[in-house]
Amino acid sequence: MDRVTRKPRHLGTTLAAVAATAVVTMVVSPTLGASAQAPQAAAKKAPQAKNVIFINGDGMGPAAREAARLYLAGLDGELTMDKLPVAGQLTTSPHDPKAVITDSAAAASAWATGEKTYNGAISVDVDGNKLATLGQQAKAAGKRTGLVTTAQVTDASPAAFFSNTADRGQQDEIARQYLDIAKPDVILGGGEDWWLPKGTAGAFPDKPAEDPSEASKGTKGNLVAKAKKKGYEYVSSAKQLGKAKAKDGKLLGLFANEEMFQQKPEGQGDVYKPVVDLATMTTKALDTLDGKGKSKNKNGFFLMVEEEGTDEFAHANNAEKTLESMRQLERAVAVARSYVATHPDTLLVVTADHETGGLSVEENDPADETGSGQSTEDGPFPVRNSDKSFTIDWTTGQHTSVAVPVTAEGPSSDRFNGKHANTYVHTVLSDILTRR
Ligand SMILES: [Zn+2]
């Protein structure tokens, strides 16, 4: 099996690289322009990254970002996620015995561990060996950690940063590992069904009308009770989240049985209306990770934020709901950007694990319909601030191998210039998150 080539981790080299990065950042970054001085003086004062906010628009390829740009910002407009000053691309191929195209598990494992692996793997290598994850390493380096998602909190993307399993389906085991091993301080999203044993409905009823397949199914005991015992404040509604103080700095919020939306065929019960939106969860996560008074955070944090609707609605070739989930993702990116504006020691990264749907953006042309069934074109969608409109076409209900955009802001962000393998995320983030 091929070894993954990685840069040597000689500390001297790394620090020199960081210092060089800092100089460039000070000179070119408009957000830091006020303090830009002679490069030598600036190098001393340039903040090193202490915090990382890593945002995954699951399945969000370049054309999805373009469709959202037209729809939300207009022909001459710019998405918030595209205002980040550094832009690059990431390739996403897994090391899978059969597959060419990655799934979310192998892709997130590449980010979290720096190793390519097989589809379905949660931070284990191709031979099934557990790999150190950034979430665990950040904790070991004294940082606080958190995850926010509109998927199940134990879904593949967040799971890869905070657990190790041979199979992404073992979500109750992933939840158990969160509490016993990785101990993320903030856990906000869906997936209550995996935290409670069969027969214990919890805050969300089993077999609800909108999806009778949803019901508690954990096999690791009552993990909500266990979390409370371990000092987590537990919440299950927007109101409770708003009031939560998380005095011990630990917050668990589960806001749905499974995903925080319903992915169904178009017009047949597809709903994107999370009971708490991604921006609100992100704000609360940042407040909690920052802490106050005695529990003020001095060592920094790692926060993973994910919008899952971008992937799941693209699987259903549902452009309307894909765009709606991107609107919410944009609001979460805005929250992160305003945090970075007041905390210049924070690196913000916005990317995707893979493209979903083979989405393309086209003129409206009734003679050009190429899809059938669920792949039928969607639209027209209005171009913002314009009397024009566009059509979204699809080539597949699955993932594609198209390289995904990555944009970044803050210290070390310029390292994301150019085109890299997705494991490169680990190269950059580990330099920050494993530094004591
Ligand atoms: Zn994905």
CSV table of C-alpha atoms and ligand atoms in Angstrom, one decimal:
chain,number,residue,atom,x,y,z
A,1,MET,CA,0.0,0.0,0.0
A,2,ASP,CA,1.3,3.4,-0.9
A,3,ARG,CA,2.5,5.5,2.0
A,4,VAL,CA,1.1,9.0,2.1
A,5,THR,CA,3.9,11.4,1.5
A,6,ARG,CA,4.0,14.1,4.1
A,7,LYS,CA,6.3,17.0,4.8
A,8,PRO,CA,8.8,16.3,7.6
A,9,ARG,CA,7.7,17.8,10.9
A,10,HIS,CA,10.9,19.4,11.9
A,11,LEU,CA,9.9,22.1,14.3
A,12,GLY,CA,12.5,24.6,13.0
A,13,THR,CA,11.2,24.3,9.5
A,14,THR,CA,7.6,24.6,10.6
A,15,LEU,CA,8.2,27.7,12.7
A,16,ALA,CA,10.1,29.4,9.9
A,17,ALA,CA,7.3,28.6,7.5
A,18,VAL,CA,4.8,30.1,10.0
A,19,ALA,CA,6.9,33.2,10.4
A,20,ALA,CA,7.2,33.6,6.6
A,21,THR,CA,3.4,33.1,6.3
A,22,ALA,CA,2.8,35.8,9.0
A,23,VAL,CA,4.8,38.4,7.1
A,24,VAL,CA,2.9,37.8,3.9
A,25,THR,CA,-0.4,37.9,5.8
A,26,MET,CA,0.4,41.2,7.4
A,27,VAL,CA,1.3,42.8,4.1
A,28,VAL,CA,-1.5,41.7,1.9
A,29,SER,CA,-4.5,41.2,4.3
A,30,PRO,CA,-6.8,44.1,4.2
A,31,THR,CA,-8.3,43.1,7.5
A,32,LEU,CA,-4.9,43.6,9.2
A,33,GLY,CA,-3.9,46.6,7.1
A,34,ALA,CA,-4.0,49.0,10.0
A,35,SER,CA,-1.2,47.3,11.7
A,36,ALA,CA,0.9,46.6,8.6
A,37,GLN,CA,4.4,48.0,9.2
A,38,ALA,CA,7.8,47.3,7.9
A,39,PRO,CA,7.9,43.5,7.2
A,40,GLN,CA,10.5,42.8,9.9
A,41,ALA,CA,8.6,44.6,12.6
A,42,ALA,CA,5.3,43.1,11.4
A,43,ALA,CA,6.7,39.6,11.6
A,44,LYS,CA,7.2,39.9,15.4
A,45,LYS,CA,3.7,41.2,16.0
A,46,ALA,CA,1.8,39.0,13.5
A,47,PRO,CA,-0.6,36.8,15.4
A,48,GLN,CA,-0.1,33.1,15.2
A,49,ALA,CA,-3.2,31.1,14.8
A,50,LYS,CA,-4.5,29.8,18.1
A,51,ASN,CA,-8.0,29.0,17.1
A,52,VAL,CA,-9.3,27.2,14.1
A,53,ILE,CA,-12.9,27.3,12.7
A,54,PHE,CA,-13.2,24.7,10.0
A,55,ILE,CA,-16.5,24.8,8.0
A,56,ASN,CA,-17.7,22.0,5.7
A,57,GLY,CA,-20.4,22.7,3.2
A,58,ASP,CA,-20.9,18.9,2.7
A,59,GLY,CA,-21.1,18.1,-1.0
A,60,MET,CA,-20.5,21.8,-2.0
A,61,GLY,CA,-18.6,21.8,-5.3
A,62,PRO,CA,-17.6,24.8,-7.4
A,63,ALA,CA,-20.8,25.0,-9.4
A,64,ALA,CA,-22.9,24.9,-6.2
A,65,ARG,CA,-21.0,27.9,-4.9
A,66,GLU,CA,-21.6,29.6,-8.3
A,67,ALA,CA,-25.3,28.9,-8.3
A,68,ALA,CA,-25.5,30.3,-4.7
A,69,ARG,CA,-23.5,33.3,-5.8
A,70,LEU,CA,-26.0,34.1,-8.6
A,71,TYR,CA,-29.1,33.4,-6.4
A,72,LEU,CA,-27.9,35.0,-3.2
A,73,ALA,CA,-25.5,37.8,-4.4
A,74,GLY,CA,-26.2,38.4,-8.1
A,75,LEU,CA,-24.2,38.6,-11.3
A,76,ASP,CA,-21.7,41.1,-9.8
A,77,GLY,CA,-22.1,39.9,-6.2
A,78,GLU,CA,-19.8,37.8,-4.0
A,79,LEU,CA,-20.7,35.2,-1.4
A,80,THR,CA,-19.5,35.7,2.2
A,81,MET,CA,-17.6,32.4,1.9
A,82,ASP,CA,-15.9,33.8,-1.2
A,83,LYS,CA,-14.9,37.0,0.5
A,84,LEU,CA,-12.2,35.2,2.4
A,85,PRO,CA,-9.0,36.5,1.0
A,86,VAL,CA,-7.3,33.2,0.1
A,87,ALA,CA,-8.7,30.7,-2.4
A,88,GLY,CA,-7.5,27.3,-3.5
A,89,GLN,CA,-8.7,23.9,-4.5
A,90,LEU,CA,-8.6,20.4,-2.9
A,91,THR,CA,-8.7,17.1,-4.7
A,92,THR,CA,-10.7,14.4,-2.9
A,93,SER,CA,-9.8,10.9,-4.1
A,94,PRO,CA,-9.9,8.2,-1.4
A,95,HIS,CA,-7.6,5.1,-1.1
A,96,ASP,CA,-10.4,2.6,-1.5
A,97,PRO,CA,-10.0,-0.9,-2.9
A,98,LYS,CA,-12.9,-0.3,-5.4
A,99,ALA,CA,-14.1,3.2,-5.4
A,100,VAL,CA,-12.7,6.1,-7.4
A,101,ILE,CA,-15.0,8.8,-5.8
A,102,THR,CA,-14.8,9.5,-2.1
A,103,ASP,CA,-17.6,9.4,0.5
A,104,SER,CA,-17.8,11.8,3.4
A,105,ALA,CA,-16.1,9.4,5.8
A,106,ALA,CA,-12.9,8.9,3.8
A,107,ALA,CA,-12.8,12.6,3.0
A,108,ALA,CA,-13.2,13.7,6.6
A,109,SER,CA,-10.6,11.1,7.7
A,110,ALA,CA,-8.1,12.7,5.2
A,111,TRP,CA,-8.7,16.1,6.9
A,112,ALA,CA,-8.6,14.8,10.4
A,113,THR,CA,-5.6,12.4,10.1
A,114,GLY,CA,-3.7,13.3,7.0
A,115,GLU,CA,-4.1,9.7,5.7
A,116,LYS,CA,-6.1,8.6,2.7
A,117,THR,CA,-8.4,5.6,3.5
A,118,TYR,CA,-11.4,3.6,2.3
A,119,ASN,CA,-14.9,4.8,2.0
A,120,GLY,CA,-16.8,4.3,5.2
A,121,ALA,CA,-13.7,4.5,7.4
A,122,ILE,CA,-13.8,6.9,10.3
A,123,SER,CA,-10.2,7.8,11.0
A,124,VAL,CA,-8.8,4.3,10.6
A,125,ASP,CA,-6.3,3.4,7.9
A,126,VAL,CA,-6.8,1.0,5.0
A,127,ASP,CA,-5.8,-1.9,7.3
A,128,GLY,CA,-8.2,-0.8,10.0
A,129,ASN,CA,-5.7,0.7,12.4
A,130,LYS,CA,-6.8,3.7,14.4
A,131,LEU,CA,-5.2,7.0,13.5
A,132,ALA,CA,-4.7,10.0,15.7
A,133,THR,CA,-7.3,12.7,15.0
A,134,LEU,CA,-7.0,16.4,15.1
A,135,GLY,CA,-9.9,16.7,17.5
A,136,GLN,CA,-8.2,14.4,20.0
A,137,GLN,CA,-4.8,16.0,19.4
A,138,ALA,CA,-6.1,19.5,19.9
A,139,LYS,CA,-7.5,18.5,23.2
A,140,ALA,CA,-4.2,16.9,24.2
A,141,ALA,CA,-2.5,20.2,23.4
A,142,GLY,CA,-4.8,22.0,25.9
A,143,LYS,CA,-7.4,23.4,23.4
A,144,ARG,CA,-11.1,23.3,23.7
A,145,THR,CA,-12.9,21.5,20.9
A,146,GLY,CA,-16.4,21.5,19.4
A,147,LEU,CA,-18.6,20.4,16.6
A,148,VAL,CA,-21.7,21.8,15.1
A,149,THR,CA,-23.8,20.2,12.3
A,150,THR,CA,-27.2,20.0,10.8
A,151,ALA,CA,-26.6,16.3,10.3
A,152,GLN,CA,-26.4,13.8,13.2
A,153,VAL,CA,-23.6,14.9,15.5
A,154,THR,CA,-22.2,11.4,14.9
A,155,ASP,CA,-22.4,11.6,11.1
A,156,ALA,CA,-19.2,10.9,9.2
A,157,SER,CA,-17.7,14.4,8.8
A,158,PRO,CA,-17.7,15.4,12.5
A,159,ALA,CA,-17.1,11.8,13.6
A,160,ALA,CA,-13.7,11.6,11.8
A,161,PHE,CA,-12.3,14.5,13.8
A,162,PHE,CA,-13.3,12.9,17.2
A,163,SER,CA,-13.5,9.1,16.9
A,164,ASN,CA,-12.2,6.0,15.2
A,165,THR,CA,-14.4,3.2,13.8
A,166,ALA,CA,-14.1,0.8,10.9
A,167,ASP,CA,-17.7,1.6,9.8
A,168,ARG,CA,-19.3,5.0,9.7
A,169,GLY,CA,-22.7,3.4,10.5
A,170,GLN,CA,-21.7,2.7,14.1
A,171,GLN,CA,-23.0,6.1,15.3
A,172,ASP,CA,-23.8,5.0,18.8
A,173,GLU,CA,-20.2,3.8,19.3
A,174,ILE,CA,-19.1,7.2,17.9
A,175,ALA,CA,-21.3,9.0,20.5
A,176,ARG,CA,-19.8,6.8,23.2
A,177,GLN,CA,-16.3,7.6,22.1
A,178,TYR,CA,-17.1,11.3,22.1
A,179,LEU,CA,-18.0,11.0,25.8
A,180,ASP,CA,-15.3,8.6,26.9
A,181,ILE,CA,-12.3,9.5,24.7
A,182,ALA,CA,-12.3,12.6,22.6
A,183,LYS,CA,-14.5,14.7,24.9
A,184,PRO,CA,-15.4,17.6,22.6
A,185,ASP,CA,-16.6,20.5,24.8
A,186,VAL,CA,-19.5,21.5,22.5
A,187,ILE,CA,-21.7,19.1,20.5
A,188,LEU,CA,-24.6,20.6,18.7
A,189,GLY,CA,-26.8,19.1,15.9
A,190,GLY,CA,-29.1,16.2,15.2
A,191,GLY,CA,-29.0,12.5,15.8
A,192,GLU,CA,-30.7,12.0,19.2
A,193,ASP,CA,-31.7,8.5,18.1
A,194,TRP,CA,-28.1,7.2,18.5
A,195,TRP,CA,-27.8,8.6,22.1
A,196,LEU,CA,-30.7,6.7,23.5
A,197,PRO,CA,-31.6,3.0,23.7
A,198,LYS,CA,-34.6,1.5,21.9
A,199,GLY,CA,-37.8,2.3,23.7
A,200,THR,CA,-36.5,5.6,25.2
A,201,ALA,CA,-37.9,8.2,22.9
A,202,GLY,CA,-36.2,11.3,24.5
A,203,ALA,CA,-37.2,14.8,23.5
A,204,PHE,CA,-38.2,13.8,19.9
A,205,PRO,CA,-40.9,11.1,19.6
A,206,ASP,CA,-40.1,7.7,18.0
A,207,LYS,CA,-41.7,7.1,14.6
A,208,PRO,CA,-42.9,10.6,13.9
A,209,ALA,CA,-45.4,11.2,11.1
A,210,GLU,CA,-42.8,13.0,8.9
A,211,ASP,CA,-40.5,10.0,9.0
A,212,PRO,CA,-41.8,6.8,10.7
A,213,SER,CA,-38.4,5.2,10.3
A,214,GLU,CA,-36.9,7.4,13.0
A,215,ALA,CA,-36.7,5.9,16.5
A,216,SER,CA,-34.1,5.6,19.3
A,217,LYS,CA,-31.7,2.8,18.5
A,218,GLY,CA,-28.6,3.2,20.5
A,219,THR,CA,-26.9,0.1,22.0
A,220,LYS,CA,-24.5,1.9,24.4
A,221,GLY,CA,-27.0,2.8,27.2
A,222,ASN,CA,-28.5,6.2,27.8
A,223,LEU,CA,-25.7,8.5,26.6
A,224,VAL,CA,-27.6,11.7,27.2
A,225,ALA,CA,-27.7,10.8,30.9
A,226,LYS,CA,-24.1,9.8,30.8
A,227,ALA,CA,-23.2,13.2,29.2
A,228,LYS,CA,-25.0,15.1,32.0
A,229,LYS,CA,-23.1,13.0,34.6
A,230,LYS,CA,-19.9,14.1,32.8
A,231,GLY,CA,-20.8,17.8,33.2
A,232,TYR,CA,-22.5,18.6,29.9
A,233,GLU,CA,-25.4,20.9,30.0
A,234,TYR,CA,-28.0,19.2,27.8
A,235,VAL,CA,-30.5,21.1,25.6
A,236,SER,CA,-33.0,20.0,23.0
A,237,SER,CA,-34.8,23.2,21.8
A,238,ALA,CA,-33.9,26.6,20.5
A,239,LYS,CA,-35.2,28.2,23.7
A,240,GLN,CA,-33.0,26.0,25.9
A,241,LEU,CA,-30.0,26.6,23.7
A,242,GLY,CA,-30.5,30.4,24.0
A,243,LYS,CA,-30.6,30.1,27.8
A,244,ALA,CA,-27.8,27.6,28.2
A,245,LYS,CA,-24.9,28.9,30.4
A,246,ALA,CA,-22.7,25.7,30.1
A,247,LYS,CA,-21.0,26.7,33.3
A,248,ASP,CA,-18.5,23.9,33.1
A,249,GLY,CA,-17.8,24.8,29.5
A,250,LYS,CA,-19.5,21.7,28.2
A,251,LEU,CA,-22.6,21.8,26.0
A,252,LEU,CA,-24.6,19.0,24.3
A,253,GLY,CA,-27.5,20.0,22.1
A,254,LEU,CA,-29.5,17.4,20.1
A,255,PHE,CA,-32.2,19.0,18.0
A,256,ALA,CA,-33.7,16.1,15.9
A,257,ASN,CA,-34.0,12.4,15.8
A,258,GLU,CA,-31.7,12.2,12.7
A,259,GLU,CA,-30.8,15.1,10.4
A,260,MET,CA,-32.2,18.5,11.3
A,261,PHE,CA,-34.2,18.5,8.0
A,262,GLN,CA,-36.2,16.0,6.0
A,263,GLN,CA,-34.6,14.8,2.8
A,264,LYS,CA,-37.4,13.4,0.6
A,265,PRO,CA,-38.1,13.5,-3.1
A,266,GLU,CA,-38.9,17.0,-4.3
A,267,GLY,CA,-42.4,18.1,-3.3
A,268,GLN,CA,-43.0,14.9,-1.3
A,269,GLY,CA,-42.1,16.0,2.2
A,270,ASP,CA,-38.7,17.6,1.6
A,271,VAL,CA,-38.3,20.1,4.4
A,272,TYR,CA,-35.3,22.3,5.3
A,273,LYS,CA,-36.4,24.1,8.5
A,274,PRO,CA,-33.9,23.2,11.3
A,275,VAL,CA,-35.4,24.0,14.8
A,276,VAL,CA,-32.2,25.9,15.5
A,277,ASP,CA,-30.3,27.3,12.5
A,278,LEU,CA,-26.6,26.7,11.8
A,279,ALA,CA,-25.7,30.4,12.5
A,280,THR,CA,-27.3,30.3,15.9
A,281,MET,CA,-25.6,27.0,16.8
A,282,THR,CA,-22.2,28.4,15.6
A,283,THR,CA,-22.7,31.6,17.7
A,284,LYS,CA,-23.4,29.6,20.8
A,285,ALA,CA,-20.5,27.2,20.1
A,286,LEU,CA,-18.1,30.1,19.8
A,287,ASP,CA,-19.4,31.8,23.0
A,288,THR,CA,-19.0,28.5,24.9
A,289,LEU,CA,-15.6,27.7,23.5
A,290,ASP,CA,-14.4,31.3,24.4
A,291,GLY,CA,-15.8,31.0,28.0
A,292,LYS,CA,-16.1,33.8,30.5
A,293,GLY,CA,-14.6,34.9,33.8
A,294,LYS,CA,-12.7,32.0,35.5
A,295,SER,CA,-13.5,29.6,32.6
A,296,LYS,CA,-12.1,32.0,30.0
A,297,ASN,CA,-10.2,30.1,27.3
A,298,LYS,CA,-6.5,30.8,27.2
A,299,ASN,CA,-5.3,28.0,24.9
A,300,GLY,CA,-7.5,28.4,21.9
A,301,PHE,CA,-10.0,26.0,20.3
A,302,PHE,CA,-10.9,23.9,17.3
A,303,LEU,CA,-14.5,24.2,16.0
A,304,MET,CA,-15.8,22.1,13.2
A,305,VAL,CA,-19.0,23.4,11.6
A,306,GLU,CA,-21.0,21.6,8.9
A,307,GLU,CA,-24.0,22.2,6.8
A,308,GLU,CA,-25.3,18.8,5.7
A,309,GLY,CA,-28.3,19.9,3.6
A,310,THR,CA,-25.9,21.0,0.8
A,311,ASP,CA,-25.1,17.3,0.3
A,312,GLU,CA,-28.3,15.5,1.0
A,313,PHE,CA,-30.5,17.7,-1.1
A,314,ALA,CA,-28.0,17.5,-3.9
A,315,HIS,CA,-28.2,13.6,-3.6
A,316,ALA,CA,-31.9,14.1,-4.3
A,317,ASN,CA,-31.1,16.6,-7.1
A,318,ASN,CA,-33.2,19.1,-5.3
A,319,ALA,CA,-31.8,22.5,-6.2
A,320,GLU,CA,-34.3,24.6,-4.3
A,321,LYS,CA,-33.4,23.0,-1.0
A,322,THR,CA,-29.7,22.8,-1.8
A,323,LEU,CA,-29.7,26.6,-2.3
A,324,GLU,CA,-31.8,27.1,0.8
A,325,SER,CA,-29.2,25.2,2.9
A,326,MET,CA,-26.4,27.3,1.3
A,327,ARG,CA,-28.2,30.4,2.4
A,328,GLN,CA,-28.0,29.2,6.0
A,329,LEU,CA,-24.4,28.1,5.5
A,330,GLU,CA,-23.6,31.7,4.4
A,331,ARG,CA,-25.1,33.0,7.6
A,332,ALA,CA,-22.9,30.7,9.6
A,333,VAL,CA,-19.8,31.8,7.7
A,334,ALA,CA,-20.8,35.4,8.4
A,335,VAL,CA,-20.8,34.6,12.2
A,336,ALA,CA,-17.4,33.0,11.8
A,337,ARG,CA,-16.0,35.9,9.9
A,338,SER,CA,-17.2,38.4,12.5
A,339,TYR,CA,-15.5,36.3,15.1
A,340,VAL,CA,-12.2,36.4,13.1
A,341,ALA,CA,-12.5,40.2,12.7
A,342,THR,CA,-12.3,40.6,16.5
A,343,HIS,CA,-10.0,37.6,17.1
A,344,PRO,CA,-7.1,37.8,14.7
A,345,ASP,CA,-5.5,34.7,16.1
A,346,THR,CA,-8.2,32.6,14.4
A,347,LEU,CA,-7.8,30.7,11.1
A,348,LEU,CA,-11.1,30.3,9.3
A,349,VAL,CA,-11.4,27.7,6.5
A,350,VAL,CA,-14.5,27.0,4.3
A,351,THR,CA,-14.5,24.0,2.0
A,352,ALA,CA,-16.3,20.8,1.1
A,353,ASP,CA,-15.5,17.1,1.5
A,354,HIS,CA,-16.5,16.4,-2.2
A,355,GLU,CA,-19.0,17.5,-4.9
A,356,THR,CA,-22.5,16.0,-5.0
A,357,GLY,CA,-24.9,15.7,-7.9
A,358,GLY,CA,-22.7,16.8,-10.8
A,359,LEU,CA,-24.4,20.1,-10.4
A,360,SER,CA,-24.1,22.6,-13.3
A,361,VAL,CA,-25.5,26.1,-13.9
A,362,GLU,CA,-27.1,26.7,-17.3
A,363,GLU,CA,-29.2,29.1,-19.3
A,364,ASN,CA,-32.9,28.3,-19.3
A,365,ASP,CA,-33.4,26.2,-22.4
A,366,PRO,CA,-36.4,23.8,-22.7
A,367,ALA,CA,-34.8,22.1,-25.7
A,368,ASP,CA,-31.7,21.2,-23.7
A,369,GLU,CA,-33.1,18.8,-21.0
A,370,THR,CA,-30.5,16.1,-20.6
A,371,GLY,CA,-31.7,14.4,-17.3
A,372,SER,CA,-34.6,12.1,-16.5
A,373,GLY,CA,-36.3,11.0,-13.3
A,374,GLN,CA,-34.8,12.8,-10.3
A,375,SER,CA,-32.0,14.2,-12.5
A,376,THR,CA,-34.5,16.5,-14.3
A,377,GLU,CA,-33.3,20.1,-14.4
A,378,ASP,CA,-34.5,22.5,-11.7
A,379,GLY,CA,-35.4,26.1,-12.0
A,380,PRO,CA,-35.5,28.7,-13.3
A,381,PHE,CA,-34.0,30.4,-10.2
A,382,PRO,CA,-33.9,34.2,-10.1
A,383,VAL,CA,-30.5,35.9,-10.3
A,384,ARG,CA,-30.5,38.4,-7.4
A,385,ASN,CA,-30.9,42.1,-8.3
A,386,SER,CA,-31.6,41.2,-11.9
A,387,ASP,CA,-34.5,40.2,-14.2
A,388,LYS,CA,-32.5,37.2,-15.3
A,389,SER,CA,-32.8,33.6,-14.2
A,390,PHE,CA,-30.9,30.3,-14.5
A,391,THR,CA,-31.4,26.6,-14.6
A,392,ILE,CA,-29.6,24.0,-12.4
A,393,ASP,CA,-28.9,20.6,-14.1
A,394,TRP,CA,-27.6,17.4,-12.5
A,395,THR,CA,-25.6,14.4,-13.8
A,396,THR,CA,-25.9,12.0,-10.9
A,397,GLY,CA,-27.5,11.4,-7.5
A,398,GLN,CA,-24.1,10.5,-6.1
A,399,HIS,CA,-20.8,12.2,-5.4
A,400,THR,CA,-18.4,13.3,-8.1
A,401,SER,CA,-14.6,13.7,-8.3
A,402,VAL,CA,-14.6,17.4,-9.1
A,403,ALA,CA,-12.0,19.3,-7.0
A,404,VAL,CA,-13.7,21.4,-4.3
A,405,PRO,CA,-13.0,25.1,-3.6
A,406,VAL,CA,-11.3,26.1,-0.3
A,407,THR,CA,-11.3,29.7,1.0
A,408,ALA,CA,-9.5,30.8,4.1
A,409,GLU,CA,-8.8,33.9,6.3
A,410,GLY,CA,-6.5,34.6,9.2
A,411,PRO,CA,-3.0,33.4,10.2
A,412,SER,CA,-1.7,30.6,8.0
A,413,SER,CA,-4.6,31.0,5.5
A,414,ASP,CA,-2.2,31.8,2.6
A,415,ARG,CA,-1.0,28.2,2.8
A,416,PHE,CA,-4.3,27.2,1.1
A,417,ASN,CA,-3.3,29.0,-2.1
A,418,GLY,CA,-3.0,26.6,-5.0
A,419,LYS,CA,-4.3,23.0,-5.5
A,420,HIS,CA,-3.7,20.3,-3.0
A,421,ALA,CA,-4.9,16.9,-1.9
A,422,ASN,CA,-7.5,17.0,0.8
A,423,THR,CA,-4.9,15.6,3.3
A,424,TYR,CA,-3.2,19.0,3.1
A,425,VAL,CA,-5.9,20.4,5.4
A,426,HIS,CA,-4.4,18.2,8.0
A,427,THR,CA,-0.9,19.5,7.2
A,428,VAL,CA,-2.0,23.1,7.9
A,429,LEU,CA,-4.3,22.5,10.8
A,430,SER,CA,-2.1,20.1,12.7
A,431,ASP,CA,0.7,22.8,12.8
A,432,ILE,CA,-1.8,25.0,14.7
A,433,LEU,CA,-3.8,22.5,16.7
A,434,THR,CA,-0.9,20.3,18.0
A,435,ARG,CA,1.2,23.2,19.1
A,436,ARG,CA,1.4,23.4,22.9
B,1,ZN,ZN,-20.1,14.5,2.3
